[in-house]
XYZ file of C-alpha atoms in Angstrom:
770
model
C -66.713 -14.845 -23.874
C -64.853 -12.211 -22.003
C -62.103 -10.317 -23.311
C -59.388 -12.379 -21.415
C -61.263 -15.702 -22.456
C -60.712 -14.530 -26.014
C -57.220 -13.430 -25.798
C -56.356 -16.491 -23.548
C -57.327 -18.962 -26.456
C -55.979 -16.874 -29.247
C -52.688 -16.855 -27.251
C -52.535 -20.563 -26.620
C -53.776 -21.102 -30.215
C -50.558 -18.816 -31.549
C -48.257 -20.134 -29.162
C -48.941 -23.808 -30.219
C -48.732 -22.805 -33.717
C -45.364 -21.141 -33.834
C -43.697 -23.372 -31.132
C -40.503 -24.946 -32.452
C -38.702 -25.260 -29.067
C -40.981 -26.746 -25.994
C -41.023 -24.280 -23.111
C -41.585 -25.182 -19.708
C -45.135 -23.239 -19.923
C -46.830 -20.689 -21.938
C -45.742 -18.117 -19.193
C -41.783 -19.127 -19.576
C -39.108 -18.880 -22.028
C -37.095 -21.747 -20.368
C -37.108 -24.532 -22.431
C -38.101 -28.252 -21.296
C -34.976 -29.599 -19.634
C -35.210 -33.075 -20.591
C -32.209 -33.316 -23.244
C -30.018 -31.918 -20.503
C -31.653 -34.155 -17.767
C -31.174 -37.146 -19.771
C -27.782 -36.432 -20.436
C -26.932 -36.028 -16.641
C -28.640 -39.208 -15.655
C -26.535 -40.906 -18.001
C -23.398 -40.157 -16.227
C -24.978 -41.061 -12.847
C -26.274 -44.487 -14.287
C -22.754 -45.391 -15.561
C -21.511 -44.596 -12.120
C -23.996 -46.277 -10.180
C -24.449 -49.326 -12.369
C -27.770 -50.560 -11.170
C -31.458 -49.956 -11.961
C -32.999 -46.503 -10.441
C -36.136 -45.792 -9.120
C -38.058 -42.900 -10.562
C -37.333 -40.430 -7.482
C -33.487 -41.302 -7.903
C -33.822 -40.547 -11.779
C -35.395 -37.086 -11.425
C -32.958 -35.972 -8.308
C -29.926 -37.280 -10.077
C -30.729 -35.742 -13.456
C -30.918 -32.436 -11.668
C -27.430 -32.864 -9.639
C -25.302 -29.710 -10.306
C -22.031 -32.009 -10.655
C -23.526 -35.505 -11.687
C -20.029 -36.842 -12.025
C -18.543 -35.957 -8.829
C -21.562 -36.003 -6.439
C -21.314 -38.571 -3.758
C -24.608 -40.447 -3.426
C -25.772 -42.458 -0.557
C -29.407 -42.736 0.440
C -29.892 -41.033 3.937
C -26.358 -40.007 4.023
C -25.062 -37.842 1.294
C -26.341 -34.263 0.615
C -27.228 -33.517 -2.945
C -26.405 -30.341 -4.673
C -29.274 -29.725 -6.852
C -30.454 -27.225 -9.575
C -34.426 -26.892 -9.441
C -36.076 -25.812 -12.645
C -38.394 -23.378 -10.596
C -39.602 -21.968 -7.533
C -43.241 -21.379 -6.235
C -44.458 -19.211 -3.169
C -47.545 -18.478 -1.761
C -48.441 -15.225 -0.418
C -48.106 -15.928 3.449
C -44.331 -17.219 2.930
C -43.578 -15.206 0.172
C -43.265 -11.675 2.229
C -40.633 -13.301 4.232
C -38.912 -14.871 1.176
C -39.073 -11.631 -0.827
C -37.815 -9.475 2.061
C -34.756 -11.957 2.391
C -34.208 -11.703 -1.337
C -34.236 -7.992 -1.229
C -31.732 -7.998 1.585
C -29.209 -10.099 -0.708
C -29.006 -7.084 -3.096
C -29.326 -9.387 -6.298
C -31.152 -7.812 -9.175
C -33.372 -10.452 -10.413
C -34.229 -14.160 -9.822
C -32.082 -16.851 -11.606
C -34.871 -19.403 -12.332
C -38.598 -19.210 -13.239
C -40.669 -18.061 -10.004
C -44.068 -17.375 -9.082
C -46.135 -15.838 -6.132
C -49.471 -17.122 -5.874
C -52.060 -14.757 -3.779
C -54.080 -17.439 -1.719
C -53.591 -17.551 2.059
C -54.961 -14.032 2.892
C -58.365 -14.295 1.907
C -60.614 -15.017 5.029
C -63.735 -16.995 4.361
C -66.759 -15.134 5.857
C -69.534 -14.613 3.613
C -68.914 -15.964 0.172
C -66.441 -15.862 -2.625
C -67.142 -12.540 -4.296
C -67.459 -10.289 -1.057
C -64.859 -12.243 0.938
C -62.117 -11.404 -2.111
C -63.400 -7.844 -2.049
C -62.628 -7.467 1.294
C -59.416 -9.413 1.376
C -58.094 -7.038 -1.306
C -58.963 -3.853 1.188
C -57.604 -5.432 4.188
C -54.351 -6.768 2.668
C -53.864 -3.951 -0.002
C -50.223 -3.102 1.586
C -49.201 -6.648 1.185
C -50.370 -7.205 -2.066
C -48.895 -4.076 -3.366
C -45.715 -5.207 -1.876
C -45.696 -8.907 -3.730
C -46.861 -7.347 -6.773
C -44.122 -4.837 -7.284
C -41.466 -6.849 -5.666
C -42.546 -9.557 -8.439
C -42.212 -7.109 -11.194
C -38.855 -5.643 -9.924
C -37.260 -8.894 -9.344
C -38.686 -11.039 -12.466
C -41.193 -13.058 -10.726
C -44.693 -14.067 -12.122
C -47.582 -12.957 -9.949
C -50.794 -14.316 -9.550
C -53.342 -12.233 -7.990
C -55.948 -12.739 -5.234
C -58.665 -14.751 -6.596
C -56.293 -16.745 -8.765
C -56.641 -19.959 -6.990
C -54.666 -22.112 -4.642
C -51.125 -22.297 -5.247
C -50.805 -26.086 -5.939
C -53.880 -25.887 -8.229
C -52.536 -23.198 -10.326
C -48.961 -25.116 -10.548
C -50.800 -28.424 -11.494
C -52.681 -26.619 -14.186
C -50.018 -24.244 -15.796
C -46.434 -25.206 -14.462
C -45.943 -29.086 -13.484
C -44.710 -31.499 -15.961
C -42.906 -35.016 -15.675
C -39.702 -35.016 -14.655
C -39.737 -31.272 -13.073
C -37.816 -30.545 -9.956
C -39.646 -27.481 -8.293
C -39.188 -26.368 -4.585
C -42.196 -24.290 -3.027
C -42.525 -22.580 -0.037
C -45.575 -24.408 1.241
C -45.631 -28.200 2.608
C -48.355 -29.180 -0.016
C -45.865 -28.439 -2.791
C -45.827 -32.184 -3.314
C -49.213 -32.143 -5.150
C -47.146 -31.583 -8.349
C -46.337 -35.210 -7.956
C -49.435 -35.911 -9.470
C -48.122 -34.842 -12.874
C -44.736 -36.563 -12.166
C -42.909 -33.745 -10.940
C -40.681 -34.065 -7.887
C -42.007 -31.004 -6.155
C -40.665 -30.495 -2.538
C -41.798 -27.964 0.115
C -39.106 -25.666 1.820
C -38.758 -22.664 3.791
C -38.293 -19.394 2.254
C -34.610 -19.425 2.859
C -34.279 -22.422 0.747
C -36.074 -20.621 -1.992
C -33.932 -17.657 -1.797
C -30.881 -19.629 -2.221
C -32.442 -21.157 -5.673
C -33.733 -17.425 -6.667
C -29.887 -16.335 -6.170
C -28.516 -18.993 -8.150
C -27.008 -20.938 -5.566
C -27.554 -25.079 -5.733
C -30.121 -26.382 -3.367
C -29.124 -28.883 -0.979
C -30.949 -31.814 -0.045
C -30.249 -34.952 2.212
C -30.410 -37.810 -0.255
C -33.755 -39.188 0.755
C -34.714 -42.899 1.230
C -37.468 -44.061 -0.992
C -40.659 -45.841 0.158
C -42.468 -47.694 -2.599
C -46.143 -48.084 -2.613
C -47.207 -50.936 -5.057
C -50.693 -50.061 -6.259
C -52.871 -52.944 -7.763
C -56.733 -53.203 -8.492
C -59.068 -50.716 -9.160
C -60.917 -48.293 -7.015
C -64.941 -48.974 -6.986
C -68.090 -47.505 -5.322
C -67.311 -44.835 -2.739
C -63.496 -45.424 -2.638
C -61.483 -42.434 -4.058
C -57.801 -41.467 -4.330
C -58.133 -39.671 -1.059
C -58.667 -43.068 0.460
C -55.156 -44.228 -0.726
C -53.448 -41.467 1.119
C -55.601 -41.790 4.196
C -54.831 -45.554 4.212
C -50.839 -44.779 3.892
C -51.092 -42.157 6.744
C -52.606 -45.000 8.912
C -49.834 -47.424 8.057
C -46.810 -44.987 8.239
C -48.109 -42.381 10.809
C -47.362 -38.482 10.769
C -43.591 -39.252 10.938
C -43.386 -42.606 8.978
C -42.291 -40.868 5.987
C -39.875 -38.689 7.127
C -36.558 -38.390 5.225
C -38.076 -40.313 2.463
C -40.015 -40.004 -1.043
C -43.104 -42.023 -1.475
C -42.912 -43.533 -5.006
C -46.451 -44.912 -6.218
C -46.078 -47.428 -8.756
C -47.676 -50.734 -10.104
C -50.563 -51.390 -12.430
C -52.950 -49.731 -10.095
C -51.407 -46.239 -11.025
C -53.385 -46.042 -14.332
C -56.844 -46.531 -12.722
C -56.203 -43.080 -10.870
C -56.957 -39.757 -12.532
C -54.028 -37.023 -12.768
C -55.827 -35.056 -10.251
C -56.455 -38.013 -8.140
C -52.670 -38.648 -8.231
C -52.429 -34.997 -7.169
C -54.418 -35.460 -4.096
C -52.398 -38.392 -2.835
C -49.140 -36.575 -3.195
C -50.539 -33.590 -1.720
C -51.518 -35.381 1.540
C -47.863 -37.152 1.879
C -46.860 -34.103 3.367
C -48.970 -35.385 6.696
C -46.793 -38.350 6.987
C -43.581 -36.239 7.108
C -42.436 -37.401 3.273
C -39.962 -35.202 1.433
C -42.410 -35.440 -1.278
C -44.426 -38.202 -3.181
C -44.854 -38.859 -6.900
C -46.069 -41.144 -9.667
C -44.648 -42.344 -12.860
C -45.727 -40.536 -16.215
C -48.883 -42.424 -17.823
C -51.843 -41.969 -20.067
C -53.830 -40.043 -17.243
C -51.007 -37.462 -17.058
C -50.987 -37.072 -20.850
C -54.733 -36.550 -20.883
C -54.443 -33.858 -18.161
C -51.734 -31.955 -20.047
C -54.093 -32.207 -23.327
C -56.951 -30.646 -21.587
C -54.637 -27.701 -19.952
C -53.583 -26.899 -23.360
C -49.977 -28.720 -22.875
C -49.961 -31.328 -25.594
C -46.362 -30.287 -26.664
C -45.201 -31.449 -23.261
C -46.905 -34.755 -23.329
C -45.232 -35.467 -26.675
C -41.932 -34.412 -25.336
C -42.209 -36.592 -22.171
C -43.512 -39.498 -24.203
C -39.715 -39.512 -25.751
C -38.126 -39.873 -22.478
C -40.850 -41.860 -20.651
C -38.800 -45.216 -20.263
C -35.398 -43.596 -19.764
C -36.281 -40.647 -17.395
C -40.057 -40.666 -16.264
C -40.600 -44.282 -14.905
C -38.554 -46.302 -12.680
C -36.396 -49.037 -14.098
C -37.330 -52.634 -13.453
C -35.705 -54.019 -10.553
C -35.081 -50.480 -8.722
C -34.779 -50.904 -5.226
C -37.092 -49.298 -2.273
C -36.123 -48.912 1.191
C -39.501 -50.141 2.360
C -42.403 -51.514 0.269
C -46.163 -51.047 0.823
C -48.520 -53.320 -0.947
C -52.047 -51.618 -1.697
C -54.960 -53.357 -3.315
C -57.409 -50.460 -4.651
C -59.987 -53.007 -5.106
C -60.462 -53.942 -1.515
C -59.832 -50.298 -0.206
C -62.529 -49.030 1.987
C -63.539 -45.432 2.092
C -61.636 -43.819 5.078
C -62.521 -40.910 7.607
C -59.009 -39.687 9.620
C -59.073 -37.958 12.770
C -59.751 -36.119 14.999
C -56.804 -34.025 15.829
C -53.951 -35.787 13.828
C -54.434 -37.032 10.127
C -53.132 -40.565 10.834
C -55.884 -41.757 13.058
C -57.682 -43.578 10.140
C -61.431 -45.152 10.436
C -62.944 -46.997 7.759
C -66.488 -45.406 7.201
C -67.757 -48.785 8.401
C -66.366 -48.453 11.934
C -66.450 -44.620 12.183
C -69.518 -44.407 14.160
C -68.839 -46.920 16.552
C -65.275 -45.437 17.278
C -66.863 -41.985 17.519
C -68.987 -43.085 20.329
C -66.440 -45.313 21.973
C -64.179 -42.437 22.402
C -67.165 -39.632 23.074
C -66.367 -37.762 20.181
C -69.401 -35.510 18.896
C -71.148 -37.555 16.507
C -73.387 -34.794 15.235
C -71.466 -32.911 12.472
C -71.763 -29.257 12.547
C -70.151 -28.112 9.329
C -68.927 -30.173 5.921
C -66.345 -28.327 3.945
C -64.962 -29.536 0.238
C -62.279 -28.304 -1.707
C -58.895 -27.068 -0.712
C -55.598 -27.532 -2.483
C -55.809 -31.303 -1.754
C -59.281 -31.975 -3.482
C -60.690 -29.276 -5.660
C -60.254 -30.564 -9.058
C -63.205 -30.822 -11.729
C -63.486 -34.485 -10.978
C -63.828 -33.811 -7.405
C -66.590 -31.342 -8.003
C -68.401 -33.269 -10.343
C -68.762 -36.293 -8.545
C -69.785 -34.351 -5.355
C -72.612 -32.681 -7.197
C -73.767 -36.229 -8.516
C -74.636 -36.924 -5.082
C -76.064 -33.540 -4.518
C -78.114 -33.967 -7.453
C -79.613 -37.356 -6.192
C -80.184 -35.838 -2.801
C -82.073 -33.068 -4.282
C -84.130 -35.291 -6.494
C -85.589 -36.903 -3.351
C -86.295 -33.473 -1.640
C -83.283 -33.616 0.481
C -80.186 -31.527 1.013
C -77.350 -30.718 3.539
C -78.672 -30.425 7.038
C -75.353 -28.326 7.999
C -73.769 -25.434 6.527
C -71.549 -26.894 3.300
C -68.679 -24.832 2.221
C -67.126 -25.182 -1.099
C -63.578 -23.998 -2.219
C -62.696 -24.266 -5.759
C -58.919 -24.607 -6.542
C -58.477 -21.998 -9.038
C -60.330 -19.332 -11.020
C -60.283 -22.030 -13.862
C -62.119 -24.554 -11.771
C -64.589 -22.043 -10.378
C -65.614 -20.753 -13.881
C -65.672 -24.211 -15.420
C -67.924 -25.539 -12.629
C -70.092 -22.488 -12.901
C -70.464 -22.738 -16.711
C -71.352 -26.452 -16.275
C -74.079 -26.033 -13.583
C -72.100 -27.870 -11.057
C -71.620 -24.935 -8.630
C -75.517 -24.254 -8.900
C -76.085 -27.848 -7.866
C -73.971 -27.508 -4.827
C -75.621 -24.130 -4.074
C -79.088 -25.719 -4.290
C -77.779 -28.577 -1.900
C -77.222 -25.871 0.656
C -73.631 -24.891 -0.147
C -71.507 -21.512 -0.149
C -69.075 -21.344 -2.784
C -66.161 -19.662 -1.198
C -63.195 -17.615 -2.913
C -60.731 -19.549 -4.911
C -58.259 -19.479 -1.693
C -57.159 -21.618 1.031
C -59.955 -20.372 3.421
C -60.878 -22.548 6.390
C -58.030 -25.216 5.506
C -55.552 -22.969 7.032
C -57.499 -21.199 9.740
C -58.981 -18.191 7.217
C -62.450 -18.696 8.550
C -64.650 -16.565 10.374
C -66.700 -19.250 12.052
C -69.631 -18.066 13.885
C -71.897 -21.100 14.540
C -70.025 -22.338 17.846
C -68.328 -20.464 20.434
C -64.735 -21.153 21.327
C -64.400 -23.978 23.628
C -67.713 -25.666 22.440
C -67.057 -29.213 21.849
C -68.080 -30.050 18.012
C -67.286 -32.048 15.066
C -66.647 -30.641 11.491
C -65.728 -32.957 8.329
C -63.605 -31.699 5.522
C -61.743 -32.960 2.574
C -58.828 -31.051 3.575
C -55.304 -32.297 4.480
C -54.549 -31.379 7.970
C -56.847 -31.394 11.123
C -54.266 -30.335 14.113
C -56.006 -29.096 17.157
C -57.531 -25.469 16.419
C -56.348 -25.703 12.971
C -59.285 -24.740 11.108
C -61.252 -22.443 13.326
C -58.779 -21.741 16.372
C -61.311 -23.709 18.550
C -59.354 -26.309 20.264
C -62.601 -28.195 21.175
C -63.387 -28.846 17.500
C -62.985 -32.327 16.462
C -61.791 -32.195 12.827
C -61.899 -35.155 10.700
C -60.461 -35.446 6.849
C -61.849 -37.762 4.211
C -62.932 -37.470 0.513
C -65.066 -34.487 -0.802
C -67.758 -37.352 -1.890
C -67.911 -38.646 1.842
C -68.102 -35.064 3.052
C -71.107 -34.569 0.863
C -72.736 -37.580 1.874
C -72.289 -37.087 5.589
C -73.689 -33.729 5.410
C -77.056 -35.089 4.419
C -77.622 -36.790 7.863
C -75.038 -34.828 9.539
C -73.652 -37.666 11.629
C -70.692 -39.786 11.947
C -72.469 -42.902 12.177
C -74.081 -42.467 8.710
C -72.229 -44.781 6.292
C -73.648 -44.135 2.804
C -72.197 -47.315 1.420
C -74.808 -49.206 3.480
C -77.377 -47.040 5.116
C -80.459 -45.263 3.578
C -81.808 -41.638 3.546
C -85.567 -40.814 3.966
C -86.797 -38.557 1.479
C -89.240 -35.690 1.517
C -91.730 -38.056 0.368
C -91.293 -40.373 3.495
C -89.733 -43.042 1.421
C -86.145 -44.259 1.742
C -83.613 -44.506 -0.590
C -79.870 -45.249 -0.954
C -77.173 -42.981 -2.434
C -75.726 -44.437 -5.934
C -72.189 -44.444 -6.133
C -70.590 -41.228 -6.875
C -69.672 -40.535 -10.587
C -68.251 -37.348 -12.301
C -66.131 -36.714 -15.447
C -62.457 -36.696 -14.892
C -61.960 -33.732 -17.281
C -64.804 -31.391 -18.648
C -66.156 -32.306 -22.160
C -66.144 -28.599 -23.121
C -62.696 -27.905 -22.149
C -61.613 -25.605 -19.351
C -62.960 -22.053 -18.954
C -59.926 -19.891 -17.748
C -62.190 -17.635 -16.144
C -60.824 -14.262 -15.478
C -57.446 -12.709 -16.053
C -55.358 -13.199 -12.839
C -51.779 -13.329 -14.101
C -49.353 -10.505 -14.106
C -46.246 -11.481 -15.894
C -43.037 -9.367 -14.967
C -41.671 -6.715 -17.261
C -38.407 -7.516 -19.079
C -36.585 -4.820 -17.494
C -38.177 -4.212 -13.675
C -35.045 -1.951 -12.504
C -37.216 0.734 -12.436
C -39.865 -0.320 -10.442
C -39.949 0.983 -6.655
C -40.736 -1.421 -3.931
C -41.377 0.365 -0.770
C -41.538 -0.595 2.969
C -43.098 2.037 5.340
C -40.876 1.939 8.320
C -44.109 2.401 10.316
C -45.989 -0.485 9.000
C -47.456 -3.152 10.931
C -47.546 -5.595 8.186
C -43.891 -5.330 6.415
C -40.736 -5.188 8.178
C -37.147 -5.070 6.596
C -34.970 -7.612 7.960
C -31.943 -7.213 10.057
C -28.985 -9.745 9.946
C -28.856 -12.061 12.898
C -25.738 -11.812 14.970
C -23.079 -14.145 13.917
C -21.770 -16.779 16.623
C -19.208 -15.414 18.845
C -16.981 -18.484 18.812
C -17.762 -19.537 22.420
C -19.681 -22.383 23.969
C -23.177 -21.660 25.020
C -23.004 -21.331 28.594
C -26.036 -21.708 31.168
C -28.737 -21.031 28.714
C -32.363 -20.607 30.000
C -35.189 -23.333 29.159
C -37.947 -21.108 27.662
C -40.275 -23.890 27.753
C -40.289 -27.823 27.561
C -42.986 -28.905 25.290
C -44.895 -31.813 26.010
C -46.422 -33.913 23.200
C -47.232 -32.955 19.660
C -45.722 -29.492 18.595
C -46.290 -28.738 14.857
C -45.662 -25.436 13.238
C -48.946 -24.597 13.952
C -48.261 -24.690 17.773
C -44.912 -22.640 17.322
C -46.370 -20.069 14.885
C -50.082 -19.950 14.640
C -51.920 -18.973 11.532
C -55.422 -18.049 11.048
C -55.404 -14.301 12.043
C -51.632 -14.100 12.471
C -51.249 -14.554 8.684
C -51.592 -10.963 8.484
C -48.201 -10.418 10.258
C -46.281 -12.729 8.171
C -43.948 -10.125 6.506
C -43.385 -8.396 9.918
C -41.075 -10.643 12.138
C -41.578 -8.627 15.277
C -45.143 -8.464 15.095
C -45.636 -12.023 14.236
C -43.351 -13.135 17.005
C -45.973 -12.471 19.544
C -47.775 -15.605 18.654
C -44.477 -17.866 19.381
C -45.693 -21.085 20.842
C -48.935 -19.822 22.033
C -50.557 -23.417 21.863
C -47.887 -25.642 22.714
C -48.052 -27.351 26.042
C -45.744 -26.688 28.955
C -44.442 -29.709 30.513
C -44.341 -28.003 33.914
C -47.855 -27.421 34.199
C -49.866 -28.874 31.326
C -51.159 -25.613 30.128
C -50.438 -23.479 26.895
C -48.829 -20.026 26.684
C -48.079 -19.996 30.394
C -44.359 -20.386 31.558
C -42.431 -19.542 34.418
C -39.853 -16.672 33.809
C -36.726 -18.395 35.737
C -35.322 -15.075 36.619
C -38.252 -13.549 38.419
C -40.492 -16.653 39.358
C -43.412 -15.040 37.619
C -45.797 -16.725 35.214
C -46.430 -14.989 31.802
C -47.051 -15.873 28.062
C -44.288 -17.659 26.217
C -43.605 -14.827 23.808
C -43.563 -12.293 26.687
C -41.327 -14.388 28.567
C -39.002 -14.347 25.889
C -38.939 -10.869 25.234
C -38.017 -10.212 28.798
C -35.071 -12.563 28.538
C -34.060 -10.960 25.351
C -34.302 -7.498 26.953
C -31.768 -8.767 29.403
C -29.434 -10.312 26.876
C -30.349 -13.762 28.138
C -30.288 -16.402 25.609
C -32.529 -19.442 26.012
C -32.972 -22.985 24.571
C -36.323 -25.234 23.929
C -36.812 -28.844 24.458
C -39.438 -30.915 22.634
C -40.785 -34.428 21.862
C -41.166 -36.558 18.583
C -41.551 -35.333 15.313
C -41.269 -31.667 16.497
C -42.344 -29.436 13.701
C -44.327 -31.348 11.678
C -46.864 -29.590 9.359
C -46.508 -26.219 7.423
C -43.228 -25.381 6.086
C -43.521 -21.920 7.486
C -40.143 -20.614 8.300
C -41.719 -18.199 10.931
C -41.465 -21.200 13.259
C -37.843 -20.811 13.072
C -37.344 -17.019 12.672
C -39.387 -16.309 15.747
C -37.248 -18.036 18.200
C -34.172 -16.690 16.737
C -35.489 -13.071 16.613
C -36.481 -13.426 20.349
C -33.155 -14.810 21.636
C -33.413 -18.639 20.966
C -29.953 -20.199 20.415
C -31.012 -24.145 20.224
C -33.945 -26.470 19.796
C -33.351 -30.048 21.281
C -36.124 -32.538 20.787
C -36.343 -36.631 20.302
C -36.996 -35.837 16.621
C -37.591 -33.513 13.922
C -39.893 -32.853 11.017
C -37.569 -32.559 7.729
C -38.711 -28.950 6.625
C -38.586 -27.518 10.158
C -34.913 -29.015 11.108
C -33.833 -27.413 7.778
C -35.443 -24.106 8.535
C -33.690 -23.953 11.987
C -30.430 -24.485 10.531
C -30.830 -21.610 8.099
C -31.615 -18.993 10.829
C -28.446 -20.116 12.462
C -30.216 -22.080 15.371
C -28.895 -25.454 16.524
C -31.117 -28.062 15.922
C -30.339 -31.060 18.159
C -31.624 -34.590 19.030
C -31.068 -36.496 22.133
C -28.503 -39.462 21.643
C -30.867 -41.146 24.092
C -34.676 -40.141 23.867
C -35.285 -41.075 27.881
C -32.934 -38.021 28.609
C -35.828 -35.812 27.450
C -37.003 -36.911 31.244
C -33.891 -35.501 32.845
C -34.581 -32.125 31.762
C -36.245 -29.596 34.256
C -37.750 -26.569 33.849
C -35.588 -24.598 35.814
C -32.206 -26.151 34.525
C -29.512 -24.071 33.113
C -28.325 -25.502 30.006
C -24.568 -25.603 28.489
C -23.784 -26.845 24.958
C -19.830 -27.632 24.869
C -17.462 -28.316 22.590
C -18.801 -25.874 19.671
C -15.431 -24.950 18.571
C -15.072 -28.592 17.514
C -18.323 -28.775 16.018
C -18.177 -31.035 13.055
C -20.048 -33.219 11.021
C -21.325 -36.766 12.585
C -19.936 -35.505 16.071
C -22.143 -35.440 18.951
C -22.202 -32.323 21.012
C -22.143 -32.485 24.877
C -24.819 -30.974 26.939
C -24.755 -30.135 30.780
C -27.993 -30.026 32.453
C -27.258 -27.876 35.736
C -30.230 -28.354 38.294
C -31.494 -26.093 40.549
C -30.474 -28.540 43.460
C -26.953 -28.447 42.313
C -26.584 -31.452 40.642
C -25.867 -31.950 37.126
C -26.373 -34.413 34.095
C -24.240 -34.744 31.136
C -25.923 -36.028 28.108
C -25.073 -35.936 24.530
C -26.733 -34.505 21.424
C -26.819 -35.818 17.939
C -27.060 -33.503 14.925
C -27.235 -33.816 10.976
C -25.176 -30.635 10.157
C -22.957 -30.901 7.403
C -20.070 -28.556 6.864
C -22.045 -25.869 4.838
C -24.716 -25.910 7.602
C -22.054 -25.613 10.260
C -20.941 -22.477 8.367
C -24.514 -21.113 8.546
C -24.632 -21.496 12.422
C -20.982 -19.479 12.424
C -22.305 -16.728 10.434
C -25.402 -16.482 12.203
C -27.910 -17.568 9.280
C -27.531 -18.810 5.814
C -28.442 -15.671 4.198
C -25.601 -14.014 6.101
C -23.183 -16.937 4.960
C -24.609 -16.036 1.168
C -23.648 -12.535 1.528
C -20.378 -13.364 2.723
C -19.797 -15.644 -0.266
C -20.853 -13.105 -2.499
C -18.763 -10.128 -1.412
């Protein structure tokens, strides 16, 4: 046993022995908030006088002023007090730079930073982590010292993926947490309301300001039956994505309930909640149950399950007769394994139809790479079930025909699967165990087996499969499915192999059919915590120095954006009219650009690189409306900025879906953008635009999108009368001298209008603090 293992178990034993007041985690002094939450909820229930869903119970119990808060689903803006904040290293850089610029001395709520995004998959876990520590030394040092100075817990590189660390250490039933990553909803698997936000929202909460959220609608998913055979929790969300599509959950929380809930493991529930981000949901969650209690016990948090049990009926489960805005019925018994893709996570195929659909659509049937793990599917249960498949295949003398990459979700998972022999089985199968990090899931993958532009297929247990997402190759057809299905498909390396019905030829020439996958939900020997990866902040960090080299190309101190000058926006240039899907990956690519997340000017060179220009159906090629020359989007934006010419962007449906990265809002603002006008927005991105002082507007009539010509000059009229609920007038002045007047809707409330007037929410926060 390592020194850390020994100290870990001694600390936990001592902590449990002396516990008289239950804290939110072994790393926090803050007590579990159940008593206060229950009291707040009683105030709201007396006022509303009707049964409440679980979503409503957790949200309303966290209201800053429950007695006076106006509550109307889809209309009211709730002022909330989250219990904690979590940030990953890519988004934490900008969030901490914003917090530093606020002048505050310490975060007001428990906050953690997790280093998981800046580790590139190349060779294997040990080598890749070593290289990442060298390549990103400046950034990791900044985050570590900033954490120490401002009272933030710091999880070092190699700790694991933020969402798995949260589930293992910080999530609890009834928690309200915000996180600067779109897959923060993973914590819903442990009964928390965990919501992805931009860094500016995190700064508000860290600075002790209430957090504002538009009161969400609630989509209920009623689960019945029990999964069998090859069906997994991943198939639940793949099917829900098929039903709701990538924008069907926008403005809503997905609340799972019904007798089928108890037939899903805690980490399986986490998988379902995690990928709810792909349907635009604000978050997803499950009610408190025995599977959560088992997981809390396995992760040394019995005291939380004991406290939660006291509030199970009043706070942690929905009332009988609670109302949902939409209800989906899903029978787990009849649910078939699914594979979704390519290019979008809501294009669903039952495994029995996948091969047929691939051939019909001319998708490459041969699979080049299989990848399991990620924040969505990297639990002990996931790895154990994959190992059962691999072990059976090896017994027949066969293994993966293709590269097979394995990403453990955390150091605890890595250490435990190594101890229990699971990792070795996966290696014998042909697998490479990568670092405990995001890796290929977010584009941190130095892929060598195909050339860029080469048409190919990969299959993963990840959550997101937008064009170029994993390997920066727009010709890669990426499919998402369960880790078990990825493992099985890797044996034959073909999309038309259905392990539920087809046989495999063993090394002896005899055919065999894979058994249904199986594996322990939790390790019998308990979890092995692995190496020490956590740094607690000192009681007083005032003497800690946080330096940012002014010559750095990785970090840059932020300069405030200019305030609105009180005038209408006249004759704005159109930088680009985007055609079709435009995710935050299209607006601000990840992969190799992640290294510039702390340097706004440098990362702005990736703005709109892969968005399709409606004028020519090309990427990163727009016409400079002043010179007539064609050039890259960021280059053209910089040319306009150099001449003090402000511009606007037009877009299509569900604009800004995907990651929570606020750089997709910061970059347009930094390079001279003033408004983004689209048919509809994804929730997080719309808020991020507002936070940075940009006008986020939607066509009152979606058909007006077709009236916009790339050479138009755009005027936004009546800004001096900018008020909640009142549309803005837009004049499109065409090159031939004609014009069109159209109306633009918005969802700005009074506070958000003040952000616009001040130039950003951070500017407004400073004004209020002075």
